[in-house]
């Protein structure tokens, strides 16, 4: 392979990170992609090795690389447990960016473009339109991550897709909802899934933070976090989105940037400074400032002293909790559980492997739907075995994946966001 | 050597999806934890004993080398396809065949991950003690082939001590059983023991019968901090001399403690020069007594502090010090040679002193920690490969470290094996006649030198 004709700039930016890997194999224990494929190129160590060989010029940015690099859910489990702190998720993003530069195929808009051109996807388009309604594609802007989540190229009719809200969350509320003076001012980064699909998460967040007297600010000009684009290697789009989000978030004086979507939180807290910041040093300081202010809703509720036990009693529920990877890898595992168990009527029954990935992994689910659901299979079984009637979690992406898996098992288990459970006694 | 025709034949044996000859697949099966790399010609994923046997028969007909591989976490390059040939991966041989609670035995395939097996037997109140630090990802086949050990070996012994019988595909493709399901058995040579630690050179292990124990009722963890290495080393012999065999006696020297503290702020006392992590397990009352006695025994040996865990969480916190060693080392220098010499328990202070001198002579940092309870010390020679001359210096230093261990009646490697990394040093430890005896065994079983060639013995 001729090194000169390879667009490896993105990989060069992570060259030092690549050197940290000692090939110990510890990632084999935690990588959901490895658990699905059972082959070394799918594990973090394999992807790191391949990235190294691309830089050496031993292999090219070709179909094979594309396939191998697609076998990653960007879940960060390998990074969390790696004794040498190798950021394989960032390395995979860099490889995907290099692939996009080289082949020019996988950018965000071209993915959407392909959908329209491809007959199989058109079939899906019709299917989607029938269940999602004609308004769907008009309501979801070009830049939304949902555009990439829904036009799924290899999807079968088995996929259970949640309905689209009549009115997006951002259109329902004024930009600033004033609270009590002296109480924290919180900017709410809503995210596409909450805005278009699970609006009830947004309503629950609003109710809870207003209950605490906080001022909640919902910038109207906030955008998709860009993670689906990042996962496709389209860093140009991500950069644009990050800049627009920065502007939207910086416009307000606030103590916190709050997310109720683990993925959006992961983007703001980790991927913006790490990936976008590395690539666009001119934005680094601003990205870091936002990252430092970013907190997960459950984490913040606990920090600000929410006492669910004081919010009145509700229907008795046996629930179980799933750890979204992008909360777990930020060490947010205890807070949601503590809040949930303090909620009157709620009994928490831990499932086996609550900390294992649900298998969604952004666009992973798009290209490897079968493997994604294979990873999900263990999750569905664990939920069923827990005997819970509700599974709570902190990420709308996981919610979609969990519902899909459970529905395919013919289960009636409800999937709810932690905030919905916390808020349910409030609104009475 | 391996052409399309052979690839097709391999595909006939294991199915087309289970043979890989794409460059990217080859690259991903050419490394292990030694960080050396060699490119195989193909990677084969058999699903059962018959397929393994068919692959070995083909290899003998066509004369191509076969390199068995588990998880590729080996520290001596045992699974590396040096010189080319096929890598035979055991990932698909991953079934736990039975756990027999009446006879306290279990039968497994070699690709089962160590920790998964432990969890399954523990669900039944049983115990498989061998606990290499890699247990979350290493395979049981790899553990048997390397005769892996871990912290619990002080009391329970190494992997070999739990292997009762094997099913093995010989290098020529015949299938044999060794040992069996009974504790006693004296008919014929003990081939089971021969195969344990044979590093994939004498046969491909396809089934393993393990002995199990009842799961101990309780355990107690203590972190004892000493003001000198000698104090810590004395503590080891004193405890054992007083007829207490702890489950674990892990040792960390001053350099190790400094690394951990610098990175993770463990808040260890200034005067700490060495630490022993001690664990006892068994009957609840017995271990309380043992723990109290151990504290009494170590007190006069320059003890700075003794932390005793009250519950599982506190025990985990104490273990953390030990677990953080590996990630902290990189701060000393980016690259390390990780050797695992063994000396008789009482010689631990002597060998540490000798290593101290070697370190001064070559002026490269050497960090020591490990399983003091059985005299197995991990000697980490820390270098920066990008600095010219450091690799050569490291090799010289390592040679001297091996000599020191041998002079004191020890051995070059307690756990990691010889593979490629230590093959050049073998004549330091084994006499020509010993080597010739071993090679005669190898030749008898593998006349065409098909299985894992180039390993263990110097070329
Ligand atoms: C972070 C880390 C910590 C470690 N800690 C320890 C420790 O505490 N104690 C310890 O002893 N080791 C330790 N090791 C070394 C290593 O994990 C062990 O040697 C382990 O037993 C190797 O298992 P594997 O499945 O990775 O085997 P591999 O590395 O794949 O292979 C090792 C050898 O076994 C052979 N082999 C594998 N499967 C078979 C089979 N079915 N039949 C025949 N031969 C086979 C291979 O040919 C090779 O020679 C550690 C390694 C790492 C990376
Ligand atoms: S990525 Fe980390 S855990 Fe995986 S092999 Fe490399 S160093 Fe080990
Ligand atoms: S980010 Fe997740 S899927 Fe990707 S390599 Fe790491 S553990 Fe595997």
mmCIF file of C-alpha atoms in Angstrom, chain A residues 9 11 163 194 295 309 313 379 385 404 417:
data_model
loop_
_atom_site.group_PDB
_atom_site.id
_atom_site.type_symbol
_atom_site.label_atom_id
_atom_site.label_comp_id
_atom_site.label_asym_id
_atom_site.label_seq_id
_atom_site.Cartn_x
_atom_site.Cartn_y
_atom_site.Cartn_z
ATOM 1 C CA UNK A 9 -4.101 12.308 8.994
ATOM 2 C CA UNK A 11 -4.978 8.315 12.545
ATOM 3 C CA UNK A 163 -43.450 6.322 17.388
ATOM 4 C CA UNK A 194 -35.891 13.039 23.644
ATOM 5 C CA UNK A 295 -23.664 16.515 34.193
ATOM 6 C CA UNK A 309 -38.926 9.586 49.450
ATOM 7 C CA UNK A 313 -46.274 7.223 47.206
ATOM 8 C CA UNK A 379 -29.709 -8.387 28.162
ATOM 9 C CA UNK A 385 -35.013 -13.332 34.757
ATOM 10 C CA UNK A 404 -36.914 -3.800 20.641
ATOM 11 C CA UNK A 417 -36.178 6.457 31.822
#
